[in-house]
Short mmCIF file of C-alpha atoms in Angstrom, two decimals:
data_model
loop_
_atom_site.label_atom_id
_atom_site.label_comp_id
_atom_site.label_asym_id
_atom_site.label_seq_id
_atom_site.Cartn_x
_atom_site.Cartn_y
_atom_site.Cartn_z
CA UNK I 20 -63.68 -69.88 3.81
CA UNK I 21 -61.49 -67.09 2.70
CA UNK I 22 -58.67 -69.65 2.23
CA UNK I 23 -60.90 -72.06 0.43
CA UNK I 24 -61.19 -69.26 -1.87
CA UNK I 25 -58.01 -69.10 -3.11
CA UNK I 26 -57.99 -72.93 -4.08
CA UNK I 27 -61.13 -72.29 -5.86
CA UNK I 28 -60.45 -69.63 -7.79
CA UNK I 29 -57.91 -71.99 -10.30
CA UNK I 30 -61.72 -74.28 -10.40
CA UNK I 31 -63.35 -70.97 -11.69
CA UNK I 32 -61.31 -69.67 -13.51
CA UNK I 33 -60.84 -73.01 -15.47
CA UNK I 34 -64.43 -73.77 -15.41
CA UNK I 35 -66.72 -71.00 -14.70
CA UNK I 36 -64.31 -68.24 -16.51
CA UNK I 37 -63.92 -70.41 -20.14
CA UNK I 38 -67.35 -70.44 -21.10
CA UNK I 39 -67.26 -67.09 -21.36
CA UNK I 40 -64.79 -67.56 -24.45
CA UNK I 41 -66.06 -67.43 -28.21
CA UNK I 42 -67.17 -69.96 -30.61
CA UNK I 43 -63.90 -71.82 -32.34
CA UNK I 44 -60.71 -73.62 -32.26
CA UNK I 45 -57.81 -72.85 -30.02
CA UNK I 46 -54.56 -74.21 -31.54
CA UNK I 47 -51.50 -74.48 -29.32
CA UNK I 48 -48.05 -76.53 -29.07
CA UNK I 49 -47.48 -75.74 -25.30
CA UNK I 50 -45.24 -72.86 -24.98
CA UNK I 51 -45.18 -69.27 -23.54
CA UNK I 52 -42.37 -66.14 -24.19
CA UNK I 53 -41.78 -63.27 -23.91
CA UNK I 54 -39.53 -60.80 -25.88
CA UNK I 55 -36.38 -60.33 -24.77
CA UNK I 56 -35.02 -57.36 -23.66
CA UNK I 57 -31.73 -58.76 -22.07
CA UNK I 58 -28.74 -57.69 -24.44
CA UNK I 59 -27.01 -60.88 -22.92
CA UNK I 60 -29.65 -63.04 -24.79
CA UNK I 61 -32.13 -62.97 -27.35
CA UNK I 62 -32.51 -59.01 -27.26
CA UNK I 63 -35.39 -58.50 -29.63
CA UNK I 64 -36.37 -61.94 -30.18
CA UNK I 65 -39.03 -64.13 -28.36
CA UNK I 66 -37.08 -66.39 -25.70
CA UNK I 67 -38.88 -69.61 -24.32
CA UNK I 68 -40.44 -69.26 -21.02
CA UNK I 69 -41.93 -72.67 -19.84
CA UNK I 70 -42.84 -75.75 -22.03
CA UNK I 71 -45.91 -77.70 -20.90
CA UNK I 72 -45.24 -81.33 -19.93
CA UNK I 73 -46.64 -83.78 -22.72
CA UNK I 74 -47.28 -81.23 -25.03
CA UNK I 75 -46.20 -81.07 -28.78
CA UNK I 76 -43.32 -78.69 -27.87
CA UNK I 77 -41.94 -80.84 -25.33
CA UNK I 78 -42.17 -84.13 -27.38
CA UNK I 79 -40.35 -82.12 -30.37
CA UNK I 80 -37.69 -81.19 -27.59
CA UNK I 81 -38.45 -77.53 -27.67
CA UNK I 82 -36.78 -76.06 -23.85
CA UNK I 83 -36.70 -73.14 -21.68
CA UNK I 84 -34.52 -70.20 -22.57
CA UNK I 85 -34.51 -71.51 -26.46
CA UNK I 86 -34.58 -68.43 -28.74
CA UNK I 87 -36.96 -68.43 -31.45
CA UNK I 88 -34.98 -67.19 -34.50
CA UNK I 89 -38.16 -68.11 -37.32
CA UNK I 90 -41.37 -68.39 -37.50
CA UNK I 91 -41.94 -70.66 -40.49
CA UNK I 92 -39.25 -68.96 -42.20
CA UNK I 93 -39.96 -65.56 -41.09
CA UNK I 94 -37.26 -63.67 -38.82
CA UNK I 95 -38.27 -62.82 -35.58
CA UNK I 96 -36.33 -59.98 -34.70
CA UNK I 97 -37.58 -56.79 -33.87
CA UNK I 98 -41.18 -58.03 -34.64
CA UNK I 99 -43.68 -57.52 -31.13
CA UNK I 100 -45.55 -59.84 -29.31
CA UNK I 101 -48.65 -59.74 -31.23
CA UNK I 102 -47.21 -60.51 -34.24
CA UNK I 103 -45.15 -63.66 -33.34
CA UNK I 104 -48.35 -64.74 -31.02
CA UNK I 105 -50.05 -64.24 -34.51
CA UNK I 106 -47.44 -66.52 -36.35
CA UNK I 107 -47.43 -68.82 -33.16
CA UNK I 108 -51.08 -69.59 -32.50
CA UNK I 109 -52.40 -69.23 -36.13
CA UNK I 110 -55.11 -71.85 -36.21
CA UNK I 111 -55.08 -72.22 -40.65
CA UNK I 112 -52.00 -74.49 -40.24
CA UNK I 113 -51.68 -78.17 -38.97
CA UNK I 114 -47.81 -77.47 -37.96
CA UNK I 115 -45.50 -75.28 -37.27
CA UNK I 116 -41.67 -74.88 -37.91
CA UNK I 117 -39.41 -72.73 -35.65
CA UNK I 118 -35.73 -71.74 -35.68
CA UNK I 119 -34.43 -71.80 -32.48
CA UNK I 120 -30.63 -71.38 -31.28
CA UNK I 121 -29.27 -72.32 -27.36
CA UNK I 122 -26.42 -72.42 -25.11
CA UNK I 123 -25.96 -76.08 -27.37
CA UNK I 124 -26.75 -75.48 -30.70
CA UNK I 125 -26.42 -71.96 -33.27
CA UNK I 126 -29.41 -73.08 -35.03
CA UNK I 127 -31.99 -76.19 -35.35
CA UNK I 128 -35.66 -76.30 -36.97
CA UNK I 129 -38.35 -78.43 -35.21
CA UNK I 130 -41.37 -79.25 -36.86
CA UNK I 131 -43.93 -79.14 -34.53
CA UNK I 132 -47.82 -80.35 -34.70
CA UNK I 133 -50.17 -77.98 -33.51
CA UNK I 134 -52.60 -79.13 -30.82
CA UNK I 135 -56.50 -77.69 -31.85
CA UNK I 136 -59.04 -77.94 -29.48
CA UNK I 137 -62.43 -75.97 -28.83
CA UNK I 138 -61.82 -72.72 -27.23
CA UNK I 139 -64.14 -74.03 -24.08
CA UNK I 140 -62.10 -77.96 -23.94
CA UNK I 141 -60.80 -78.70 -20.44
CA UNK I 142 -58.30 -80.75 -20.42
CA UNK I 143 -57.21 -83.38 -17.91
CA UNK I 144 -53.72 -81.90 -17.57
CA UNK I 145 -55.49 -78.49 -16.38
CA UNK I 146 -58.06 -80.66 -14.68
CA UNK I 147 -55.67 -82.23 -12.23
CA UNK I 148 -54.45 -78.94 -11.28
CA UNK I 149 -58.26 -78.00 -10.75
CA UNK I 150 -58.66 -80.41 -8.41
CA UNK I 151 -55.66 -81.35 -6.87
CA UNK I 152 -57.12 -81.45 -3.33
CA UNK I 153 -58.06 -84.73 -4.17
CA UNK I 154 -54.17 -85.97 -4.44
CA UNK I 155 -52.11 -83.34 -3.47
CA UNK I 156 -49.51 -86.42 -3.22
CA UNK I 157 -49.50 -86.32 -6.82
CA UNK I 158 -50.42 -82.67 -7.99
CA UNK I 159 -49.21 -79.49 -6.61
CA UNK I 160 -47.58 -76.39 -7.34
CA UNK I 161 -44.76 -74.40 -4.43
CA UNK I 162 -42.82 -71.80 -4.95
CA UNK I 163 -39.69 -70.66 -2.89
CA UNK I 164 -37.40 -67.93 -3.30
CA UNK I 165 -32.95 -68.05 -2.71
CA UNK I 166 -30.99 -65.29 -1.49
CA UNK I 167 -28.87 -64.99 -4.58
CA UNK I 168 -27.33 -62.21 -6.23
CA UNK I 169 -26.69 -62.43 -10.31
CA UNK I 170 -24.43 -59.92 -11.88
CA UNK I 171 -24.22 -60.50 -15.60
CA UNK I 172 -22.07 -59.11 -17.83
CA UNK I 173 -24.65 -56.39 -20.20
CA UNK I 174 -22.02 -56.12 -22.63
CA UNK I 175 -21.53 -59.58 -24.25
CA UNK I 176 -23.70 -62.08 -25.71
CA UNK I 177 -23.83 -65.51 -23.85
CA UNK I 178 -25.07 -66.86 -27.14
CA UNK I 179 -21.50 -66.92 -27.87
CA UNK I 180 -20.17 -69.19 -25.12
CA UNK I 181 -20.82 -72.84 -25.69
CA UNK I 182 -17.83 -74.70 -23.64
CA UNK I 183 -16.13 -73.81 -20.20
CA UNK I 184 -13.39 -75.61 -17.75
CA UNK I 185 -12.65 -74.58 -14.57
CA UNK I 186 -10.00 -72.44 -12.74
CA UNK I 187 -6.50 -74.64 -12.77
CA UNK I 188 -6.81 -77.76 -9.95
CA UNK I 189 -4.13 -78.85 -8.49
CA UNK I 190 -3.21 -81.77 -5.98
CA UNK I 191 -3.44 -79.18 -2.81
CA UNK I 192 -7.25 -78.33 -3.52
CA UNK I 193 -9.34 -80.06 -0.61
CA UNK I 194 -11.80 -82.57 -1.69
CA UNK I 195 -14.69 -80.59 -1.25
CA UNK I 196 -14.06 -78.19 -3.87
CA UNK I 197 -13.69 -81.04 -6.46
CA UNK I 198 -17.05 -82.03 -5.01
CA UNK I 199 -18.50 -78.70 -5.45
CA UNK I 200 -17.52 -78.90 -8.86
CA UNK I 201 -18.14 -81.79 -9.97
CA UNK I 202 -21.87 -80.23 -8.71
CA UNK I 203 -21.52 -77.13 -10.80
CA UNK I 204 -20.19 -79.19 -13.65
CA UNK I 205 -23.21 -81.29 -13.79
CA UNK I 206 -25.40 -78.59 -14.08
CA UNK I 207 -23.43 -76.54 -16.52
CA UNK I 208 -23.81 -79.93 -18.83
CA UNK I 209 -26.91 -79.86 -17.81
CA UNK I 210 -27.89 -76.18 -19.19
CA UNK I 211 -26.15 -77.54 -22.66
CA UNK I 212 -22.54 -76.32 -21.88
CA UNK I 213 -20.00 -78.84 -22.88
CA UNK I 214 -16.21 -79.01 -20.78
CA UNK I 215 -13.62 -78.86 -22.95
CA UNK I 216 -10.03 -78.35 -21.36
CA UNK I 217 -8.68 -77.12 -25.11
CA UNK I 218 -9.08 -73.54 -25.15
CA UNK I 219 -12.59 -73.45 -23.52
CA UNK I 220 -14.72 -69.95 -23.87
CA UNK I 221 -15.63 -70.01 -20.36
CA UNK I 222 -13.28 -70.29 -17.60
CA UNK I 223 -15.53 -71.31 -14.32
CA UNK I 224 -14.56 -70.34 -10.47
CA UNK I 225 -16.48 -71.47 -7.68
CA UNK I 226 -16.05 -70.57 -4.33
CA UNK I 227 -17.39 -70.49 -0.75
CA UNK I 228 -17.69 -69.89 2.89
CA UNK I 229 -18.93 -71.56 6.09
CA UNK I 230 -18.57 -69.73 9.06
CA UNK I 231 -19.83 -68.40 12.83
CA UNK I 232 -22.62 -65.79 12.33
CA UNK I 233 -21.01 -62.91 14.42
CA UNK I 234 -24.75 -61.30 14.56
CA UNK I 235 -26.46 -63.96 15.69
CA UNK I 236 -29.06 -63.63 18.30
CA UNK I 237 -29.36 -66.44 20.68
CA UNK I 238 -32.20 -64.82 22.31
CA UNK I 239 -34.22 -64.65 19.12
CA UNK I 240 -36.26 -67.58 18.63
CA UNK I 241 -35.16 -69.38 15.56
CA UNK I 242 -36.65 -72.81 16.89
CA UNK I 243 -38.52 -74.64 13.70
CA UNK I 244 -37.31 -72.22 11.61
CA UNK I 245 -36.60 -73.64 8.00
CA UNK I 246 -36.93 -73.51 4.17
CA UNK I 247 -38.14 -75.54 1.36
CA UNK I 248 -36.13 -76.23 -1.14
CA UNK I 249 -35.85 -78.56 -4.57
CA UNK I 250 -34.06 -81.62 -4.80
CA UNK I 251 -33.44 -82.37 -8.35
CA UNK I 252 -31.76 -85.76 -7.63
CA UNK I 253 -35.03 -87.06 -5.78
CA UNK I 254 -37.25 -84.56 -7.45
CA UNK I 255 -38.88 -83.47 -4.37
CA UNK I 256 -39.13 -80.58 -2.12
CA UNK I 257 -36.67 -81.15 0.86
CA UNK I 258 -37.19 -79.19 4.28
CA UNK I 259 -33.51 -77.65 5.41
CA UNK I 260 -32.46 -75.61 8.12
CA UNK I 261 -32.10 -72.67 6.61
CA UNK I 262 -34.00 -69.43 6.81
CA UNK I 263 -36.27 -68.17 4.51
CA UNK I 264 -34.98 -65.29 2.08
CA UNK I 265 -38.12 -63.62 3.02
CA UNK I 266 -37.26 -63.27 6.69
CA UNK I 267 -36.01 -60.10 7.43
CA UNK I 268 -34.86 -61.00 10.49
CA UNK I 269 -32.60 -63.94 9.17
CA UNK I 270 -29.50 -62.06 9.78
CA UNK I 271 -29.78 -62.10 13.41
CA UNK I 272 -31.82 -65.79 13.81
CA UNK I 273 -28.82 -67.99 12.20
CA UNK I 274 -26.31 -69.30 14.04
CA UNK I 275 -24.17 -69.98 10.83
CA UNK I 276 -23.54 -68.35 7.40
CA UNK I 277 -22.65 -70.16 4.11
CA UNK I 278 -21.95 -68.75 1.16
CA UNK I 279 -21.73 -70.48 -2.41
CA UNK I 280 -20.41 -68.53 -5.78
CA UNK I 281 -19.70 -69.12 -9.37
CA UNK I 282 -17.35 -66.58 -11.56
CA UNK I 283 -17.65 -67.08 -15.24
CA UNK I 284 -14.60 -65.67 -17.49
CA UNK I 285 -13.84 -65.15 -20.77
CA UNK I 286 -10.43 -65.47 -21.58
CA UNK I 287 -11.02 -65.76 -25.56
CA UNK I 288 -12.98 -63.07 -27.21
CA UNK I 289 -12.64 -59.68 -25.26
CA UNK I 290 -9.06 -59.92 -24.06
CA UNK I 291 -6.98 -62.99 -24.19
CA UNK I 292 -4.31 -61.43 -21.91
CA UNK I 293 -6.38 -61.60 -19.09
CA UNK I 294 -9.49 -63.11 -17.83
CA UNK I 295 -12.62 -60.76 -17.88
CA UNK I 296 -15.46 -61.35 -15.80
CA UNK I 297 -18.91 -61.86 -17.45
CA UNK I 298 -21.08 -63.84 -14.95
CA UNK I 299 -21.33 -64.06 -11.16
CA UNK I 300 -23.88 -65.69 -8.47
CA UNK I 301 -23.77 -66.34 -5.65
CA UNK I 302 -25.95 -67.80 -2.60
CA UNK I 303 -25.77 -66.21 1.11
CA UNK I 304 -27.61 -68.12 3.61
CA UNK I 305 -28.46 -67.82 7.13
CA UNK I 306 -28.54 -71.61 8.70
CA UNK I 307 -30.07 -72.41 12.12
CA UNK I 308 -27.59 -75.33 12.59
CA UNK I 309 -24.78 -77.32 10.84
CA UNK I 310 -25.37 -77.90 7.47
CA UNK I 311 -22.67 -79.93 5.47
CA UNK I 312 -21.81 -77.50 2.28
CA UNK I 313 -21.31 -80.55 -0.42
CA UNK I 314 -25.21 -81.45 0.55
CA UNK I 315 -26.11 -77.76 0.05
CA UNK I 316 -24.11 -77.65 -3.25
CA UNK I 317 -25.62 -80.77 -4.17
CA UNK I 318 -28.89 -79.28 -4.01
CA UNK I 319 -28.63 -76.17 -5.23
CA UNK I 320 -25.77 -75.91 -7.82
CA UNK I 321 -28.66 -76.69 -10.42
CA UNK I 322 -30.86 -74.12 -8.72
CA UNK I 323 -27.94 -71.28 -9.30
CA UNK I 324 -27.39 -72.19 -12.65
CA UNK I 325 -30.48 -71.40 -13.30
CA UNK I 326 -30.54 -67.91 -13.67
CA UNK I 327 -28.15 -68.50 -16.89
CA UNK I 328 -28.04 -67.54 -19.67
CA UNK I 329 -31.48 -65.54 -19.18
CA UNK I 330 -29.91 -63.58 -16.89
CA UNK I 331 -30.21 -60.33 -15.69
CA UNK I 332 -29.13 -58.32 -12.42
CA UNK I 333 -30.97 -59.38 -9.03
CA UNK I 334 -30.54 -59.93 -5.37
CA UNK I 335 -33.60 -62.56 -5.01
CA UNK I 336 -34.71 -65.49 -7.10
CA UNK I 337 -37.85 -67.02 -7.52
CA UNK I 338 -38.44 -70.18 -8.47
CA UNK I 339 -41.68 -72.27 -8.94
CA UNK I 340 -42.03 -76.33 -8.90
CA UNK I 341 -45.12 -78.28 -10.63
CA UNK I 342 -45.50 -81.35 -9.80
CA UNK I 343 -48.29 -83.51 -11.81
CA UNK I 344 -49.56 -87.23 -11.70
CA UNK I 345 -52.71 -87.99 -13.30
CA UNK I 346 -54.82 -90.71 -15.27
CA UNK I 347 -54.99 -89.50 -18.32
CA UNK I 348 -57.57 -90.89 -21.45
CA UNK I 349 -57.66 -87.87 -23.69
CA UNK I 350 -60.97 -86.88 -22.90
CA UNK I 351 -61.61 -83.09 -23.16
CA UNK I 352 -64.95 -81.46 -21.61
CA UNK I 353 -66.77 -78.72 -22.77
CA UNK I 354 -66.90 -76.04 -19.79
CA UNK I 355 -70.42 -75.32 -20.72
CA UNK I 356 -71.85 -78.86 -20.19
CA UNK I 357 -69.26 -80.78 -18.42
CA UNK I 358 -70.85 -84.09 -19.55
CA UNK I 359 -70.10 -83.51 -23.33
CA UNK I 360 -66.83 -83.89 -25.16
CA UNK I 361 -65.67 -81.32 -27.17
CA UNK I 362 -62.35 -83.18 -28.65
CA UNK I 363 -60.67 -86.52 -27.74
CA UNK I 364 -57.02 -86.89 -28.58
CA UNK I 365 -55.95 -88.38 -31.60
CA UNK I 366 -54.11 -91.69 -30.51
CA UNK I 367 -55.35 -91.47 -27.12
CA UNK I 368 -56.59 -94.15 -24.86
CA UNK I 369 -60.38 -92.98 -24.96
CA UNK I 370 -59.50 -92.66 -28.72
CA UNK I 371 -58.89 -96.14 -29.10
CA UNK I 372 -61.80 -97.09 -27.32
CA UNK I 373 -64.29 -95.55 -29.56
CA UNK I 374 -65.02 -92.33 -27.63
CA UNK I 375 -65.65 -89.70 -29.99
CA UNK I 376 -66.47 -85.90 -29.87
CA UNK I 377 -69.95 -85.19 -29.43
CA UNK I 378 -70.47 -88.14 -27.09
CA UNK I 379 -71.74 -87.55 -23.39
CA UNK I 380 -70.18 -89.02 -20.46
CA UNK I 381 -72.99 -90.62 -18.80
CA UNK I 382 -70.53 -92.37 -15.82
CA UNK I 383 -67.22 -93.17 -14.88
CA UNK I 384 -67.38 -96.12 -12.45
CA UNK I 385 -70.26 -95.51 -10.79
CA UNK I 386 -70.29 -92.04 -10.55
CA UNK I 387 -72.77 -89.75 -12.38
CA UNK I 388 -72.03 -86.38 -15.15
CA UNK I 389 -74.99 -85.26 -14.70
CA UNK I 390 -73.80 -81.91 -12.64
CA UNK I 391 -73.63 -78.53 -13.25
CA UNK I 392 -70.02 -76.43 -13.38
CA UNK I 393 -71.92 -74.44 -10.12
CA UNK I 394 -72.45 -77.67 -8.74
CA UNK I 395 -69.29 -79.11 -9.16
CA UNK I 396 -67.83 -75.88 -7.86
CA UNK I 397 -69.81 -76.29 -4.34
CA UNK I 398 -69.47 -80.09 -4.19
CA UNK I 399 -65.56 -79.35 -4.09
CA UNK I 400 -65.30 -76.35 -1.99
CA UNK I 401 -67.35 -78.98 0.65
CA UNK I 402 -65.18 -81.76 0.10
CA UNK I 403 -61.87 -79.37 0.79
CA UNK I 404 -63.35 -78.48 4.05
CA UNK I 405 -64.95 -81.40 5.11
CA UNK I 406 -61.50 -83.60 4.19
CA UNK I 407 -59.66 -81.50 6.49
CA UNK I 408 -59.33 -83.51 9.77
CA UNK I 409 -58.34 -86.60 7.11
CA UNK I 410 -55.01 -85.14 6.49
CA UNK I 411 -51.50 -85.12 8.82
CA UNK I 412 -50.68 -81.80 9.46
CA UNK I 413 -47.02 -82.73 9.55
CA UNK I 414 -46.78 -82.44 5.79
CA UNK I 415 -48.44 -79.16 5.55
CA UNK I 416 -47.46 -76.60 2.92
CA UNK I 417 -48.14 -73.42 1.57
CA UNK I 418 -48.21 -73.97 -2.64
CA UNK I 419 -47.83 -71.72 -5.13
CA UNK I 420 -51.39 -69.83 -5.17
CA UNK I 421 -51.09 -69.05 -0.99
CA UNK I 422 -53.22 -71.52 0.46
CA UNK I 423 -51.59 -72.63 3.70
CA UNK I 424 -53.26 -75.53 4.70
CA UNK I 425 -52.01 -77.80 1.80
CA UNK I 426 -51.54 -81.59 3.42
CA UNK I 427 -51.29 -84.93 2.76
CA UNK I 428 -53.72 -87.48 3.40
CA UNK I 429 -52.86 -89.41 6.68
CA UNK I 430 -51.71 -92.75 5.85
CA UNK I 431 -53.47 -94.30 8.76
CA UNK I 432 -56.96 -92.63 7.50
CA UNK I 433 -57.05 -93.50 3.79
CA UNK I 434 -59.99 -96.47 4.19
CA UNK I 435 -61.87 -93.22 5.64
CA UNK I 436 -60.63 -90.88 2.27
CA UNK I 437 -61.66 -93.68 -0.01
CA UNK I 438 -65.54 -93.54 1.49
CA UNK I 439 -65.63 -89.74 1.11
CA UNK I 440 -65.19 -90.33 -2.73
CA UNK I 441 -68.54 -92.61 -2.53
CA UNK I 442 -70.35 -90.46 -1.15
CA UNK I 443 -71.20 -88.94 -4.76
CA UNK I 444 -74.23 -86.65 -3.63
CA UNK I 445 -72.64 -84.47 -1.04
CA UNK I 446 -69.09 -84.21 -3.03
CA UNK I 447 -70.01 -84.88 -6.67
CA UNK I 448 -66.23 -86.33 -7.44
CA UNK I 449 -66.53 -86.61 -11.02
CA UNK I 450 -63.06 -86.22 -11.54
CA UNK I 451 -61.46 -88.53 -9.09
CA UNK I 452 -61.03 -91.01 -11.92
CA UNK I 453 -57.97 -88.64 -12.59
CA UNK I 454 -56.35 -90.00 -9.14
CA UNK I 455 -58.27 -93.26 -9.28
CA UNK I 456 -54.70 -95.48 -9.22
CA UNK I 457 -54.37 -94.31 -5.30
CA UNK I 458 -55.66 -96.26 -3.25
CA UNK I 459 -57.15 -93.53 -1.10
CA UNK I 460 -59.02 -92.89 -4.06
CA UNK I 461 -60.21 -95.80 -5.22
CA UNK I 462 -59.95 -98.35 -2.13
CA UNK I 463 -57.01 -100.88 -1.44
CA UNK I 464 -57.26 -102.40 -5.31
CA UNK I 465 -57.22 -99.56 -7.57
CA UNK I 466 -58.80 -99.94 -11.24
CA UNK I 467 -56.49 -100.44 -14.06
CA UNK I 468 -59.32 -100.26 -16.70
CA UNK I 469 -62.20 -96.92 -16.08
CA UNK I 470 -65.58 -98.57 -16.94
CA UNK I 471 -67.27 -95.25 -18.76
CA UNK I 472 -70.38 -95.23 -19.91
CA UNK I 473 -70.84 -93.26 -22.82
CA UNK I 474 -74.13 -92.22 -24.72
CA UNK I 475 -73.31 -91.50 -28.56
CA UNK I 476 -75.74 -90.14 -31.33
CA UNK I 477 -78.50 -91.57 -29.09
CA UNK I 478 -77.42 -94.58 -27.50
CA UNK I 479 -75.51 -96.00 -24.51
CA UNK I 480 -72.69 -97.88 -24.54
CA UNK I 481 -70.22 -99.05 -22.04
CA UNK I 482 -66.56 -98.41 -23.12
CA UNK I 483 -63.50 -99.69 -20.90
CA UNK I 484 -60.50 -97.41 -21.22
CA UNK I 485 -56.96 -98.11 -20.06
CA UNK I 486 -55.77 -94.84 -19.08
CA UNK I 487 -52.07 -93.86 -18.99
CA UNK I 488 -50.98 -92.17 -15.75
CA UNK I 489 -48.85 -89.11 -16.90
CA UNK I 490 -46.35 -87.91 -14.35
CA UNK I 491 -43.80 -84.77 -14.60
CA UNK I 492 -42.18 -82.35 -12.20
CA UNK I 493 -40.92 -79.13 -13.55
CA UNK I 494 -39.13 -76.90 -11.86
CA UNK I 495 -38.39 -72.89 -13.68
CA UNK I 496 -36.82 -69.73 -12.31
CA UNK I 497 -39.34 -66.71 -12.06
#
């Protein structure tokens, strides 16, 4: 139960901990920052952090590591958090317009459209995450960490920089190192640098290494040993054989090291006689077996570049991938009284089917909204445990919060998953309609249309709603 607890607590906090909010609006666009105190970018000014799939920010095209130059006109620099979170997240405006600059761009406005909803609305977006345990296939958050160590130049500003080409090629360089950077170039592109082989203001060098591990221990056991990492190309987590960078005893477990660097230089602004280093990182991993070094650079070239231009000085770094797939209809519930809305929104599907704030969910389907958030709270902490002997322990994973018994439903079980989502007294599933489109969910033929019954100023009425099913992944360095 003490695991169970750490799944739980996300349920708790989300529904238990926001009734205890006041009375009002919340008004958002789907961003978080910080401000910066890197001299290599943004120093004194409020740099991007994450940017919340479907949110107003993201559909304006608002990224990570953007600088926020304005507020509405008003400089940033210098100011402190509680004054841009003021200018930010002021509720007596419908929209907001920031100045932002980038690796791409000295300076671009967005206009973006605040999103207002009652301080205790629970969204589906945070409602997936709540209960993922019903499709973990779809909705789950794991970290992982790389062996890397970033030295950044403190005395330039990488605001400056905005094309690059690489170290002179010539006919006698193998093919792997044009494969290596074709990787790198792709996700310097990729970050919003642009190649330019006329007098470029980064000069790029990659290098690496493959070789013997002198220390290696064959008496050590180093059998299953193996890390989880991102594939960007596939976006999903891929199992290698390489040790974790939180095993301290890595250096004497792998039978092979590889190594994999990138040098930035500036040959243009602090001395054009020579090249001057002002960015380095580089991987060193400990592999249990062969591993081919264009797959590893394939994989992780976008995971390195990464850590620029934010950069600062480290020997470890963190990274953390969402992955999200729900139905969505707009619906928002009030934490108090899950069966009442407290917004819909505006262009939504449950929008256009009449569903309007102040309206009770009476049913989705066939199941009942007439529970409490306790109730809820113990019909899912039941259903985790009880589900456990439905899922294939071959997938298992530890996500993001610590809970190590994260698995996937066993293929060959899912007519038996589908009945535990029936059984509506012992579990209380009002939320599976967000993974109703699996058919462990919902049975071998899946709803396309949610029959919800809906009782408005008095009266019930049965609505049908064709809900969108929103899917991201989103991967960000710690």
């Amino acid at each position: 139960m003490k695991k169970i607890s750490l799944v739980l607590f996300l349920i708790s906090t989300i529904i238990l901990g926001a009734s205890a909010q006041s009375k009002g609006r919340l008004c958002d666009f789907g961003i978080t920052f910080e401000i910066s105190n890197n001299s290599s970018w943004g120093y004194g000014e409020p740099v991007v952090l994450s940017v919340e799939p479907f949110s107003p920010a993201a559909k304006a095209g608002v990224k990570v590591d953007d600088i926020i130059m304005e507020v509405n006109g008003a400089a940033t620099y210098l100011r402190n958090y509680p004054t841009i979170a003021s200018w930010l997240f002021d509720a007596t405006s419908s929209d907001i317009k920031l100045t932002i600059r980038n690796v791409d761009t000295y300076f671009k406005e967005y206009e973006i459209q605040r999103d207002c909803k009652s301080v205790n609305a629970l969204s589906e977006f945070h409602l997936a995450d709540a209960y993922a345990f019903y499709s973990l296939e779809d909705t789950n958050d794991r970290a992982f960490s790389l062996p890397v160590k970033v030295d950044p130049n403190t005395n330039v500003d990488f605001a400056d920089y905005r094309t690059f080409d690489f170290l002179k090629e010539d006919s006698s360089v193998p093919d792997v190192d044009y494969y290596i950077n074709s990787q790198i170039e792709k996700a310097l592109i990729e970050r919003g640098l642009v190649r330019s082989t006329q007098d470029p203001d980064i000069i790029v060098q990659t290098y690496y290494t493959f070789q013997p591990n002198l220390k290696y221990n064959a008496s050590v056991n180093s059998k299953n040993s193996y890390s989880w990492r991102y594939d960007s190309e596939t976006q999903e987590m891929v199992k290698l054989p390489i040790l974790s960078a939180d095993d301290v005893n890595a250096e004497s477990k792998g039978q092979y090291i590889l190594e994999l660097g990138i040098r930035f230089f500036d040959k243009k602004y602090i001395n054009k006689d020579k090249m001057t280093q002002i960015w380095d990182c580089r991987s060193r991993e400990f592999l249990t077996e062969d591993y081919d070094i264009q797959e590893y650079a394939r994989i992780h070239a976008s995971l390195l570049m990464m850590q620029y231009p934010y950069s600062t000085a480290k020997t470890t770094a963190k990274y953390l991938v969402s992955k999200k797939g729900f139905n969505y209809t707009g619906l928002n519930f009030d934490s108090k009284d899950i069966a009442s809305i407290t917004d819909v929104d505006a262009g939504s599907p449950a929008a256009l089917a009449g569903i309007r704030p102040g309206d009770r969910i009476v049913k989705v389907g066939k199941i009942k909204f007439d529970y409490s958030s306790s109730d809820l709270e113990k019909a899912y902490r039941r259903f985790i445990v009880e589900s456990m002997p439905l899922r294939n322990p071959k997938t298992r994973f530890i996500d993001a919060n610590g809970f190590p018994d994260c698995m996937y439903w066993s293929i060959n079980r899912y007519p038996e998953v589908a009945e535990l989502f029936k059984k509506e007294a012992i579990y209380a599933p009002c939320f599976s309609y967000l993974y109703a489109f699996n058919k462990y969910v919902s049975g071998p033929n899946p709803p396309k249309v949610l029959d919800i019954e809906v009782k408005s100023q008095g009266q019930k009425k049965l609505v049908k709603v064709t809900p969108q099913v929103q899917q991201s992944v989103v991967i960000k360095a710690l």
